[in-house]
mmCIF file of C-alpha atoms in Angstrom:
data_model
loop_
_atom_site.group_PDB
_atom_site.id
_atom_site.type_symbol
_atom_site.label_atom_id
_atom_site.label_comp_id
_atom_site.label_asym_id
_atom_site.label_seq_id
_atom_site.Cartn_x
_atom_site.Cartn_y
_atom_site.Cartn_z
ATOM 1 C CA UNK O 1 24.858 9.988 -175.451
ATOM 2 C CA UNK O 2 21.112 8.627 -175.297
ATOM 3 C CA UNK O 3 20.662 4.730 -176.342
ATOM 4 C CA UNK O 4 17.964 3.120 -178.084
ATOM 5 C CA UNK O 5 17.122 0.069 -177.424
ATOM 6 C CA UNK O 6 14.203 -2.002 -178.319
ATOM 7 C CA UNK O 7 11.063 -1.388 -176.256
ATOM 8 C CA UNK O 8 9.250 -4.010 -174.198
ATOM 9 C CA UNK O 9 6.455 -5.614 -177.981
ATOM 10 C CA UNK O 10 3.642 -7.163 -175.807
ATOM 11 C CA UNK O 11 2.347 -10.150 -174.193
ATOM 12 C CA UNK O 12 4.892 -13.340 -174.951
ATOM 13 C CA UNK O 13 6.743 -11.327 -178.029
ATOM 14 C CA UNK O 14 10.149 -11.664 -177.132
ATOM 15 C CA UNK O 15 12.078 -10.905 -180.822
ATOM 16 C CA UNK O 16 11.304 -8.917 -183.961
ATOM 17 C CA UNK O 17 12.990 -7.932 -187.054
ATOM 18 C CA UNK O 18 14.141 -4.758 -188.438
ATOM 19 C CA UNK O 19 11.288 -4.077 -191.436
ATOM 20 C CA UNK O 20 12.683 -0.639 -192.171
ATOM 21 C CA UNK O 21 15.655 1.947 -191.588
ATOM 22 C CA UNK O 22 14.505 5.516 -191.523
ATOM 23 C CA UNK O 23 17.916 7.206 -191.022
ATOM 24 C CA UNK O 24 21.474 6.764 -191.307
ATOM 25 C CA UNK O 25 24.294 7.318 -189.281
ATOM 26 C CA UNK O 26 24.849 11.549 -189.204
ATOM 27 C CA UNK O 27 21.566 11.788 -189.794
ATOM 28 C CA UNK O 28 19.710 15.269 -187.411
ATOM 29 C CA UNK O 29 16.696 13.543 -185.521
ATOM 30 C CA UNK O 30 13.981 15.557 -183.845
ATOM 31 C CA UNK O 31 12.581 14.202 -180.618
ATOM 32 C CA UNK O 32 9.805 11.606 -181.352
ATOM 33 C CA UNK O 33 11.219 10.821 -184.512
ATOM 34 C CA UNK O 34 11.267 7.565 -186.400
ATOM 35 C CA UNK O 35 14.707 6.249 -186.435
ATOM 36 C CA UNK O 36 13.891 2.370 -187.513
ATOM 37 C CA UNK O 37 10.306 0.480 -188.118
ATOM 38 C CA UNK O 38 10.251 -3.201 -186.296
ATOM 39 C CA UNK O 39 8.277 -6.351 -187.312
ATOM 40 C CA UNK O 40 7.162 -8.740 -184.931
ATOM 41 C CA UNK O 41 4.771 -11.726 -184.898
ATOM 42 C CA UNK O 42 1.608 -9.656 -184.622
ATOM 43 C CA UNK O 43 2.007 -6.261 -185.079
ATOM 44 C CA UNK O 44 4.761 -3.359 -186.552
ATOM 45 C CA UNK O 45 6.059 -1.331 -184.260
ATOM 46 C CA UNK O 46 8.056 2.421 -185.003
ATOM 47 C CA UNK O 47 11.257 2.851 -182.800
ATOM 48 C CA UNK O 48 11.281 6.967 -182.015
ATOM 49 C CA UNK O 49 13.461 9.034 -180.653
ATOM 50 C CA UNK O 50 12.790 10.291 -176.780
ATOM 51 C CA UNK O 51 15.606 13.122 -177.993
ATOM 52 C CA UNK O 52 16.921 14.814 -180.308
ATOM 53 C CA UNK O 53 20.334 15.004 -181.722
ATOM 54 C CA UNK O 54 22.689 13.400 -184.306
ATOM 55 C CA UNK O 55 22.725 9.643 -184.906
ATOM 56 C CA UNK O 56 25.735 8.611 -184.155
ATOM 57 C CA UNK O 57 25.638 4.875 -184.207
ATOM 58 C CA UNK O 58 23.422 2.700 -185.729
ATOM 59 C CA UNK O 59 23.778 -1.062 -184.721
ATOM 60 C CA UNK O 60 21.832 -2.656 -186.741
ATOM 61 C CA UNK O 61 20.412 -3.506 -190.884
ATOM 62 C CA UNK O 62 17.750 -4.396 -193.003
ATOM 63 C CA UNK O 63 16.942 -7.752 -191.901
ATOM 64 C CA UNK O 64 18.087 -8.501 -188.335
ATOM 65 C CA UNK O 65 16.567 -10.064 -185.623
ATOM 66 C CA UNK O 66 16.622 -7.992 -182.649
ATOM 67 C CA UNK O 67 15.240 -8.718 -178.870
ATOM 68 C CA UNK O 68 13.556 -6.687 -176.464
ATOM 69 C CA UNK O 69 16.028 -4.225 -174.397
ATOM 70 C CA UNK O 70 18.962 -5.357 -177.686
ATOM 71 C CA UNK O 71 20.477 -1.625 -178.158
ATOM 72 C CA UNK O 72 19.915 -0.640 -182.170
ATOM 73 C CA UNK O 73 21.128 2.624 -182.029
ATOM 74 C CA UNK O 74 22.864 5.928 -180.157
ATOM 75 C CA UNK O 75 22.220 9.384 -180.178
ATOM 76 C CA UNK O 76 24.125 12.005 -179.976
ATOM 77 C CA UNK O 77 22.382 15.052 -177.564
ATOM 78 C CA UNK O 78 24.682 17.568 -176.490
ATOM 79 C CA UNK O 79 25.232 20.673 -177.502
ATOM 80 C CA UNK O 80 27.633 20.683 -179.880
ATOM 81 C CA UNK O 81 25.646 17.702 -181.667
ATOM 82 C CA UNK O 82 22.561 19.740 -181.705
ATOM 83 C CA UNK O 83 24.299 23.188 -183.183
ATOM 84 C CA UNK O 84 25.364 20.426 -186.327
ATOM 85 C CA UNK O 85 22.125 20.465 -187.704
ATOM 86 C CA UNK O 86 22.466 23.970 -188.647
ATOM 87 C CA UNK O 87 23.745 24.291 -192.171
ATOM 88 C CA UNK O 88 25.312 26.996 -194.486
ATOM 89 C CA UNK O 89 23.245 27.216 -197.654
ATOM 90 C CA UNK O 90 25.716 26.945 -200.800
ATOM 91 C CA UNK O 91 26.417 29.924 -202.534
ATOM 92 C CA UNK O 92 26.428 30.260 -205.691
ATOM 93 C CA UNK O 93 29.093 32.553 -208.145
ATOM 94 C CA UNK O 94 29.224 32.651 -211.802
ATOM 95 C CA UNK O 95 32.670 33.017 -213.214
ATOM 96 C CA UNK O 96 34.539 33.576 -216.341
ATOM 97 C CA UNK O 97 37.835 31.752 -216.919
ATOM 98 C CA UNK O 98 40.071 31.171 -219.807
ATOM 99 C CA UNK O 99 40.155 27.275 -220.509
ATOM 100 C CA UNK O 100 43.612 26.088 -221.110
ATOM 101 C CA UNK O 101 42.205 25.153 -225.161
ATOM 102 C CA UNK O 102 44.964 27.067 -227.121
ATOM 103 C CA UNK O 103 42.275 29.201 -228.470
ATOM 104 C CA UNK O 104 42.174 31.487 -225.445
ATOM 105 C CA UNK O 105 38.223 31.180 -225.577
ATOM 106 C CA UNK O 106 36.679 32.911 -221.913
ATOM 107 C CA UNK O 107 33.668 30.131 -221.021
ATOM 108 C CA UNK O 108 31.548 30.912 -218.117
ATOM 109 C CA UNK O 109 31.507 28.063 -215.791
ATOM 110 C CA UNK O 110 29.572 28.095 -212.414
ATOM 111 C CA UNK O 111 31.649 27.639 -209.397
ATOM 112 C CA UNK O 112 30.452 26.293 -206.257
ATOM 113 C CA UNK O 113 31.449 27.429 -203.427
ATOM 114 C CA UNK O 114 29.914 24.673 -201.573
ATOM 115 C CA UNK O 115 32.704 23.373 -198.454
ATOM 116 C CA UNK O 116 31.974 19.584 -197.849
ATOM 117 C CA UNK O 117 31.606 20.899 -193.889
ATOM 118 C CA UNK O 118 28.507 23.048 -195.064
ATOM 119 C CA UNK O 119 26.770 19.778 -196.233
ATOM 120 C CA UNK O 120 24.750 17.582 -193.972
ATOM 121 C CA UNK O 121 26.481 14.467 -191.959
ATOM 122 C CA UNK O 122 24.521 12.369 -194.841
ATOM 123 C CA UNK O 123 24.923 14.102 -197.948
ATOM 124 C CA UNK O 124 28.574 14.596 -196.867
ATOM 125 C CA UNK O 125 29.120 11.028 -196.379
ATOM 126 C CA UNK O 126 27.643 10.100 -199.523
ATOM 127 C CA UNK O 127 29.254 13.265 -201.811
ATOM 128 C CA UNK O 128 32.498 11.641 -200.583
ATOM 129 C CA UNK O 129 31.733 8.267 -201.170
ATOM 130 C CA UNK O 130 30.338 8.462 -204.466
ATOM 131 C CA UNK O 131 32.292 10.943 -205.924
ATOM 132 C CA UNK O 132 29.782 13.267 -206.771
ATOM 133 C CA UNK O 133 30.297 16.037 -208.813
ATOM 134 C CA UNK O 134 27.822 18.922 -207.277
ATOM 135 C CA UNK O 135 27.812 21.027 -210.530
ATOM 136 C CA UNK O 136 25.336 18.108 -211.658
ATOM 137 C CA UNK O 137 23.341 17.874 -209.248
ATOM 138 C CA UNK O 138 19.309 19.254 -209.081
ATOM 139 C CA UNK O 139 19.441 21.191 -205.819
ATOM 140 C CA UNK O 140 15.531 21.069 -204.044
ATOM 141 C CA UNK O 141 16.301 22.874 -201.021
ATOM 142 C CA UNK O 142 15.727 26.167 -199.639
ATOM 143 C CA UNK O 143 17.899 28.536 -201.354
ATOM 144 C CA UNK O 144 19.723 25.881 -203.257
ATOM 145 C CA UNK O 145 20.224 24.396 -200.681
ATOM 146 C CA UNK O 146 21.915 20.020 -201.191
ATOM 147 C CA UNK O 147 19.558 17.508 -199.956
ATOM 148 C CA UNK O 148 19.664 13.935 -199.759
ATOM 149 C CA UNK O 149 17.196 13.352 -202.048
ATOM 150 C CA UNK O 150 19.005 15.154 -204.639
ATOM 151 C CA UNK O 151 22.176 12.834 -204.000
ATOM 152 C CA UNK O 152 19.594 9.916 -203.958
ATOM 153 C CA UNK O 153 18.284 10.613 -207.044
ATOM 154 C CA UNK O 154 21.244 11.999 -208.524
ATOM 155 C CA UNK O 155 22.730 8.259 -208.180
ATOM 156 C CA UNK O 156 19.985 6.802 -209.561
ATOM 157 C CA UNK O 157 19.722 8.324 -212.356
ATOM 158 C CA UNK O 158 23.464 7.284 -213.424
ATOM 159 C CA UNK O 159 22.830 3.927 -212.559
ATOM 160 C CA UNK O 160 19.516 3.928 -214.098
ATOM 161 C CA UNK O 161 21.513 5.630 -217.664
ATOM 162 C CA UNK O 162 24.467 2.940 -216.871
ATOM 163 C CA UNK O 163 22.056 0.120 -217.097
ATOM 164 C CA UNK O 164 20.502 0.858 -220.415
ATOM 165 C CA UNK O 165 23.874 1.419 -221.833
ATOM 166 C CA UNK O 166 25.254 -1.979 -220.799
ATOM 167 C CA UNK O 167 22.262 -3.854 -221.105
ATOM 168 C CA UNK O 168 22.363 -6.214 -223.820
ATOM 169 C CA UNK O 169 19.967 -6.613 -226.585
ATOM 170 C CA UNK O 170 17.784 -9.175 -226.142
ATOM 171 C CA UNK O 171 15.683 -11.342 -228.343
ATOM 172 C CA UNK O 172 11.648 -10.153 -228.280
ATOM 173 C CA UNK O 173 10.911 -13.557 -228.132
ATOM 174 C CA UNK O 174 12.635 -14.915 -225.126
ATOM 175 C CA UNK O 175 10.968 -16.103 -222.396
ATOM 176 C CA UNK O 176 11.529 -14.242 -219.316
ATOM 177 C CA UNK O 177 12.124 -16.494 -215.997
ATOM 178 C CA UNK O 178 13.485 -14.596 -213.400
ATOM 179 C CA UNK O 179 13.532 -16.181 -209.920
ATOM 180 C CA UNK O 180 13.302 -13.945 -206.437
ATOM 181 C CA UNK O 181 13.640 -14.992 -203.121
ATOM 182 C CA UNK O 182 12.485 -12.846 -200.112
ATOM 183 C CA UNK O 183 13.037 -13.195 -196.364
ATOM 184 C CA UNK O 184 9.772 -14.309 -195.019
ATOM 185 C CA UNK O 185 8.227 -11.878 -192.807
ATOM 186 C CA UNK O 186 7.816 -12.192 -189.293
ATOM 187 C CA UNK O 187 4.248 -12.811 -188.994
ATOM 188 C CA UNK O 188 4.459 -15.042 -192.090
ATOM 189 C CA UNK O 189 6.666 -16.991 -190.147
ATOM 190 C CA UNK O 190 4.397 -16.898 -187.156
ATOM 191 C CA UNK O 191 1.270 -17.857 -189.070
ATOM 192 C CA UNK O 192 3.162 -20.834 -190.540
ATOM 193 C CA UNK O 193 4.102 -21.824 -187.359
ATOM 194 C CA UNK O 194 0.468 -22.048 -185.076
ATOM 195 C CA UNK O 195 -0.943 -23.079 -187.878
ATOM 196 C CA UNK O 196 1.311 -26.330 -188.555
ATOM 197 C CA UNK O 197 1.065 -26.485 -184.539
ATOM 198 C CA UNK O 198 -2.237 -26.470 -184.957
ATOM 199 C CA UNK O 199 -2.372 -29.391 -187.214
ATOM 200 C CA UNK O 200 0.089 -31.411 -185.588
ATOM 201 C CA UNK O 201 -2.142 -30.643 -181.605
ATOM 202 C CA UNK O 202 -5.313 -30.919 -182.629
ATOM 203 C CA UNK O 203 -7.724 -33.658 -183.482
ATOM 204 C CA UNK O 204 -9.583 -31.605 -185.823
ATOM 205 C CA UNK O 205 -12.550 -32.465 -187.450
ATOM 206 C CA UNK O 206 -15.041 -29.705 -189.734
ATOM 207 C CA UNK O 207 -19.059 -30.507 -189.513
ATOM 208 C CA UNK O 208 -20.801 -28.358 -192.323
ATOM 209 C CA UNK O 209 -24.612 -26.677 -192.873
ATOM 210 C CA UNK O 210 -26.803 -24.431 -195.033
ATOM 211 C CA UNK O 211 -28.038 -21.448 -193.876
ATOM 212 C CA UNK O 212 -30.915 -19.261 -195.636
ATOM 213 C CA UNK O 213 -29.790 -15.813 -195.541
ATOM 214 C CA UNK O 214 -33.382 -13.875 -196.605
ATOM 215 C CA UNK O 215 -34.737 -12.938 -192.734
ATOM 216 C CA UNK O 216 -30.829 -10.971 -192.462
ATOM 217 C CA UNK O 217 -31.016 -9.825 -195.980
ATOM 218 C CA UNK O 218 -34.244 -8.494 -195.494
ATOM 219 C CA UNK O 219 -33.510 -6.593 -191.753
ATOM 220 C CA UNK O 220 -30.268 -4.758 -193.124
ATOM 221 C CA UNK O 221 -32.681 -3.447 -196.433
ATOM 222 C CA UNK O 222 -35.207 -2.191 -194.176
ATOM 223 C CA UNK O 223 -33.034 -0.343 -191.959
ATOM 224 C CA UNK O 224 -29.518 0.180 -193.718
ATOM 225 C CA UNK O 225 -29.711 3.873 -194.008
ATOM 226 C CA UNK O 226 -31.314 4.335 -190.725
ATOM 227 C CA UNK O 227 -28.673 2.293 -188.587
ATOM 228 C CA UNK O 228 -26.039 4.173 -190.417
ATOM 229 C CA UNK O 229 -27.456 7.248 -189.671
ATOM 230 C CA UNK O 230 -27.827 6.806 -185.882
ATOM 231 C CA UNK O 231 -24.667 4.715 -185.181
ATOM 232 C CA UNK O 232 -22.381 6.300 -187.742
ATOM 233 C CA UNK O 233 -21.568 3.088 -189.169
ATOM 234 C CA UNK O 234 -23.022 0.196 -191.631
ATOM 235 C CA UNK O 235 -25.055 -3.027 -190.358
ATOM 236 C CA UNK O 236 -23.270 -6.132 -191.690
ATOM 237 C CA UNK O 237 -23.233 -9.586 -191.746
ATOM 238 C CA UNK O 238 -20.694 -10.003 -188.599
ATOM 239 C CA UNK O 239 -22.698 -8.585 -186.433
ATOM 240 C CA UNK O 240 -25.524 -11.289 -187.008
ATOM 241 C CA UNK O 241 -22.932 -13.834 -187.007
ATOM 242 C CA UNK O 242 -21.099 -13.066 -183.754
ATOM 243 C CA UNK O 243 -24.229 -12.211 -181.508
ATOM 244 C CA UNK O 244 -25.561 -16.030 -182.815
ATOM 245 C CA UNK O 245 -22.417 -17.060 -181.938
ATOM 246 C CA UNK O 246 -22.397 -15.611 -178.486
ATOM 247 C CA UNK O 247 -26.205 -17.431 -177.803
ATOM 248 C CA UNK O 248 -24.741 -20.989 -178.883
ATOM 249 C CA UNK O 249 -21.652 -20.484 -177.608
ATOM 250 C CA UNK O 250 -23.303 -20.029 -173.692
ATOM 251 C CA UNK O 251 -25.354 -22.795 -174.466
ATOM 252 C CA UNK O 252 -22.211 -24.904 -175.123
ATOM 253 C CA UNK O 253 -19.215 -24.304 -172.923
ATOM 254 C CA UNK O 254 -16.770 -26.975 -174.663
ATOM 255 C CA UNK O 255 -17.213 -24.738 -177.679
ATOM 256 C CA UNK O 256 -15.979 -21.784 -175.828
ATOM 257 C CA UNK O 257 -13.100 -23.534 -174.061
ATOM 258 C CA UNK O 258 -9.460 -24.164 -174.292
ATOM 259 C CA UNK O 259 -7.744 -27.616 -174.323
ATOM 260 C CA UNK O 260 -4.805 -27.504 -172.260
ATOM 261 C CA UNK O 261 -2.697 -31.027 -173.114
ATOM 262 C CA UNK O 262 0.160 -29.835 -171.341
ATOM 263 C CA UNK O 263 -1.407 -29.770 -167.621
ATOM 264 C CA UNK O 264 -4.506 -32.137 -168.906
ATOM 265 C CA UNK O 265 -6.738 -29.284 -168.212
ATOM 266 C CA UNK O 266 -10.157 -27.732 -170.056
ATOM 267 C CA UNK O 267 -10.191 -24.155 -169.100
ATOM 268 C CA UNK O 268 -13.660 -22.936 -169.436
ATOM 269 C CA UNK O 269 -14.941 -19.034 -169.973
ATOM 270 C CA UNK O 270 -18.164 -17.674 -168.938
ATOM 271 C CA UNK O 271 -17.375 -15.090 -171.311
ATOM 272 C CA UNK O 272 -17.454 -14.211 -175.074
ATOM 273 C CA UNK O 273 -14.200 -13.123 -176.799
ATOM 274 C CA UNK O 274 -14.620 -13.225 -180.556
ATOM 275 C CA UNK O 275 -11.821 -13.804 -182.913
ATOM 276 C CA UNK O 276 -12.366 -11.949 -186.052
ATOM 277 C CA UNK O 277 -10.265 -12.082 -188.620
ATOM 278 C CA UNK O 278 -9.025 -9.043 -190.263
ATOM 279 C CA UNK O 279 -6.999 -9.099 -194.121
ATOM 280 C CA UNK O 280 -5.039 -6.030 -194.796
ATOM 281 C CA UNK O 281 -2.214 -5.078 -197.071
ATOM 282 C CA UNK O 282 0.378 -5.622 -194.417
ATOM 283 C CA UNK O 283 -1.088 -9.226 -193.660
ATOM 284 C CA UNK O 284 -3.775 -11.830 -192.163
ATOM 285 C CA UNK O 285 -4.842 -9.986 -188.575
ATOM 286 C CA UNK O 286 -6.691 -11.646 -185.903
ATOM 287 C CA UNK O 287 -8.149 -9.416 -183.166
ATOM 288 C CA UNK O 288 -10.711 -9.928 -180.334
ATOM 289 C CA UNK O 289 -14.006 -7.992 -179.588
ATOM 290 C CA UNK O 290 -14.187 -8.632 -175.935
ATOM 291 C CA UNK O 291 -16.802 -9.514 -174.437
ATOM 292 C CA UNK O 292 -18.993 -9.774 -177.851
ATOM 293 C CA UNK O 293 -21.787 -11.390 -175.684
ATOM 294 C CA UNK O 294 -22.840 -7.799 -173.954
ATOM 295 C CA UNK O 295 -22.218 -5.828 -176.877
ATOM 296 C CA UNK O 296 -24.544 -4.258 -179.519
ATOM 297 C CA UNK O 297 -25.265 -4.804 -182.874
ATOM 298 C CA UNK O 298 -24.035 -1.160 -183.194
ATOM 299 C CA UNK O 299 -21.236 -1.847 -181.223
ATOM 300 C CA UNK O 300 -19.812 -4.962 -182.515
ATOM 301 C CA UNK O 301 -19.864 -3.200 -185.701
ATOM 302 C CA UNK O 302 -17.950 -0.426 -185.208
ATOM 303 C CA UNK O 303 -15.216 -2.542 -183.417
ATOM 304 C CA UNK O 304 -14.899 -4.311 -186.507
ATOM 305 C CA UNK O 305 -14.470 -0.900 -188.489
ATOM 306 C CA UNK O 306 -11.974 0.643 -185.824
ATOM 307 C CA UNK O 307 -9.661 -3.519 -186.048
ATOM 308 C CA UNK O 308 -10.198 -3.251 -189.825
ATOM 309 C CA UNK O 309 -8.843 0.281 -190.084
ATOM 310 C CA UNK O 310 -5.852 -0.235 -187.503
ATOM 311 C CA UNK O 311 -4.497 -2.963 -189.184
ATOM 312 C CA UNK O 312 -4.570 -1.211 -192.804
ATOM 313 C CA UNK O 313 -2.490 1.313 -190.556
ATOM 314 C CA UNK O 314 -0.373 -1.238 -189.223
ATOM 315 C CA UNK O 315 -1.207 -0.074 -185.815
ATOM 316 C CA UNK O 316 -3.066 -2.975 -183.716
ATOM 317 C CA UNK O 317 -0.951 -3.038 -180.567
ATOM 318 C CA UNK O 318 -0.109 -6.401 -179.240
ATOM 319 C CA UNK O 319 -2.753 -6.673 -176.535
ATOM 320 C CA UNK O 320 -5.998 -6.240 -179.782
ATOM 321 C CA UNK O 321 -4.668 -9.588 -180.741
ATOM 322 C CA UNK O 322 -4.308 -11.775 -177.616
ATOM 323 C CA UNK O 323 -6.845 -14.306 -175.675
ATOM 324 C CA UNK O 324 -10.303 -14.747 -177.496
ATOM 325 C CA UNK O 325 -11.832 -18.230 -176.860
ATOM 326 C CA UNK O 326 -13.796 -18.610 -180.257
ATOM 327 C CA UNK O 327 -12.961 -17.858 -183.862
ATOM 328 C CA UNK O 328 -15.169 -16.823 -187.219
ATOM 329 C CA UNK O 329 -13.184 -15.933 -190.498
ATOM 330 C CA UNK O 330 -15.072 -14.729 -193.369
ATOM 331 C CA UNK O 331 -13.778 -16.103 -196.735
ATOM 332 C CA UNK O 332 -16.977 -15.460 -198.711
ATOM 333 C CA UNK O 333 -15.773 -11.744 -198.607
ATOM 334 C CA UNK O 334 -12.758 -13.359 -201.289
ATOM 335 C CA UNK O 335 -15.841 -15.357 -203.233
ATOM 336 C CA UNK O 336 -14.903 -18.580 -201.415
ATOM 337 C CA UNK O 337 -18.209 -21.092 -201.369
ATOM 338 C CA UNK O 338 -16.596 -23.621 -198.717
ATOM 339 C CA UNK O 339 -13.746 -24.555 -196.164
ATOM 340 C CA UNK O 340 -12.298 -25.879 -193.076
ATOM 341 C CA UNK O 341 -10.637 -23.205 -191.034
ATOM 342 C CA UNK O 342 -7.739 -24.139 -188.832
ATOM 343 C CA UNK O 343 -8.619 -23.626 -185.088
ATOM 344 C CA UNK O 344 -6.751 -20.725 -183.777
ATOM 345 C CA UNK O 345 -5.046 -22.398 -180.454
ATOM 346 C CA UNK O 346 -5.581 -22.866 -177.738
ATOM 347 C CA UNK O 347 -9.152 -22.508 -179.014
ATOM 348 C CA UNK O 348 -11.495 -25.549 -179.637
ATOM 349 C CA UNK O 349 -13.178 -24.752 -182.208
ATOM 350 C CA UNK O 350 -13.774 -22.005 -185.552
ATOM 351 C CA UNK O 351 -16.905 -20.762 -187.465
ATOM 352 C CA UNK O 352 -16.273 -20.740 -191.193
ATOM 353 C CA UNK O 353 -18.144 -18.108 -193.275
ATOM 354 C CA UNK O 354 -18.505 -18.057 -197.291
ATOM 355 C CA UNK O 355 -19.769 -16.727 -199.815
ATOM 356 C CA UNK O 356 -24.225 -15.824 -200.436
ATOM 357 C CA UNK O 357 -25.321 -17.601 -203.575
ATOM 358 C CA UNK O 358 -29.017 -18.050 -204.574
ATOM 359 C CA UNK O 359 -30.123 -21.495 -204.717
ATOM 360 C CA UNK O 360 -32.890 -23.724 -205.077
ATOM 361 C CA UNK O 361 -34.277 -25.019 -202.037
ATOM 362 C CA UNK O 362 -37.452 -26.597 -201.025
ATOM 363 C CA UNK O 363 -39.607 -24.443 -198.819
ATOM 364 C CA UNK O 364 -43.322 -26.088 -197.813
ATOM 365 C CA UNK O 365 -43.136 -28.327 -200.280
ATOM 366 C CA UNK O 366 -42.194 -25.876 -202.889
ATOM 367 C CA UNK O 367 -39.116 -25.680 -205.053
ATOM 368 C CA UNK O 368 -37.646 -21.181 -204.652
ATOM 369 C CA UNK O 369 -34.434 -19.456 -205.161
ATOM 370 C CA UNK O 370 -33.411 -18.207 -201.306
ATOM 371 C CA UNK O 371 -30.023 -16.555 -200.741
ATOM 372 C CA UNK O 372 -28.126 -19.645 -198.933
ATOM 373 C CA UNK O 373 -24.470 -19.336 -197.459
ATOM 374 C CA UNK O 374 -22.589 -22.452 -196.515
ATOM 375 C CA UNK O 375 -20.789 -22.751 -192.789
ATOM 376 C CA UNK O 376 -18.120 -24.570 -191.328
ATOM 377 C CA UNK O 377 -17.308 -25.388 -187.800
ATOM 378 C CA UNK O 378 -13.864 -26.797 -187.145
ATOM 379 C CA UNK O 379 -14.090 -28.396 -184.331
ATOM 380 C CA UNK O 380 -10.886 -30.200 -181.611
ATOM 381 C CA UNK O 381 -12.532 -33.745 -181.186
ATOM 382 C CA UNK O 382 -10.101 -34.571 -177.626
ATOM 383 C CA UNK O 383 -12.896 -32.043 -176.139
ATOM 384 C CA UNK O 384 -15.784 -31.667 -178.111
ATOM 385 C CA UNK O 385 -17.738 -34.446 -179.119
ATOM 386 C CA UNK O 386 -19.474 -34.481 -182.745
ATOM 387 C CA UNK O 387 -23.055 -34.457 -181.544
ATOM 388 C CA UNK O 388 -21.967 -30.949 -179.369
ATOM 389 C CA UNK O 389 -20.521 -30.051 -182.764
ATOM 390 C CA UNK O 390 -22.853 -30.209 -184.579
ATOM 391 C CA UNK O 391 -25.949 -28.732 -182.330
ATOM 392 C CA UNK O 392 -24.088 -25.895 -181.649
ATOM 393 C CA UNK O 393 -23.850 -24.928 -185.626
ATOM 394 C CA UNK O 394 -27.500 -26.038 -185.649
ATOM 395 C CA UNK O 395 -28.412 -23.592 -183.039
ATOM 396 C CA UNK O 396 -26.368 -21.126 -185.004
ATOM 397 C CA UNK O 397 -28.118 -21.798 -187.601
ATOM 398 C CA UNK O 398 -31.579 -21.271 -186.224
ATOM 399 C CA UNK O 399 -30.842 -18.243 -185.130
ATOM 400 C CA UNK O 400 -29.502 -16.776 -188.191
ATOM 401 C CA UNK O 401 -32.724 -17.534 -189.616
ATOM 402 C CA UNK O 402 -34.987 -16.550 -187.190
ATOM 403 C CA UNK O 403 -32.786 -13.602 -186.598
ATOM 404 C CA UNK O 404 -35.606 -11.718 -184.619
ATOM 405 C CA UNK O 405 -34.614 -13.906 -181.426
ATOM 406 C CA UNK O 406 -31.097 -12.167 -181.135
ATOM 407 C CA UNK O 407 -33.391 -9.600 -180.174
ATOM 408 C CA UNK O 408 -35.650 -11.227 -177.748
ATOM 409 C CA UNK O 409 -33.139 -13.749 -176.115
ATOM 410 C CA UNK O 410 -35.141 -16.636 -177.307
#
């Protein structure tokens, strides 16, 4: 008997929620086949079978909370169990039988020679539980074999028909006032807790400025195709902001530090691990670009693209999401003009990017139209003074408006 347990989930992660169960008791599972999926506070993980056999026990249900090393399932990997996966194909015979209807008519019936033992355990269980008439089930398996999906489809059709027949006639003008409750996903619970903790712990303030994006947009336009052809990735704004932030962080170490309230210490970093907020259908993730200060523009863009792809597929690893020293978030992609982003504890600051809008500005005494982005820096006032925060943001603004300085270390 092989025991399936919750594996080590990653740094600082001790529990998870059962998000989906892919197998039923009695199902045959192949080696490395997914049995169930777990949702942690940071990423989703798949629990697979390390050995082939029959799923003899399933000790959790969807929505259950589990911890590392908890037993979640058992697989019977004995030779006898594996043999049970071989299922006889049903034989369909057509016989003429006399119905006791007093007339003596000979009526054709399809007699399905389907011994329950020939069905897979999952199918057999459903047939017995719901008293399924197999003669009415559409069989889509090879050689007319009954699949679990066939039974489920049949039951769903019956239920839908019953609902339609029993549904009362509703007034077309009646208001539809449905209420739905869903269990909060583990990732959302963690986000909620951390944001509230940050709000409660940090003495958070924000300072703002505006950036003329003209020069960066000119560079992007002039080398866009050449950059993509050479590096296989598009040149975006995020790489410019990441490079500018790294320069400013190395000049202002407090903005790149942790405030450790428990020990009353400040932890400084001589490297820049930049946390980049990535939004996907599965939620908001903040993976970390390691040693961003030493990366080229194309390396930064490739790393961001890789993280975005992983986020969409749900394949981000716990180690991708820990250890950042400073964060950048871009609400501009959703149309945000201005915001006050919340600090990602234990970091001491976060930069918020926003949408680019053509605005009238004064340049050399003349009113001209320029593409302007408002930027915001939220910072922990326990560690960072207002003058340091403003100086940091002005330095970032200066580098972005004069991007040639990023290429020549100016």
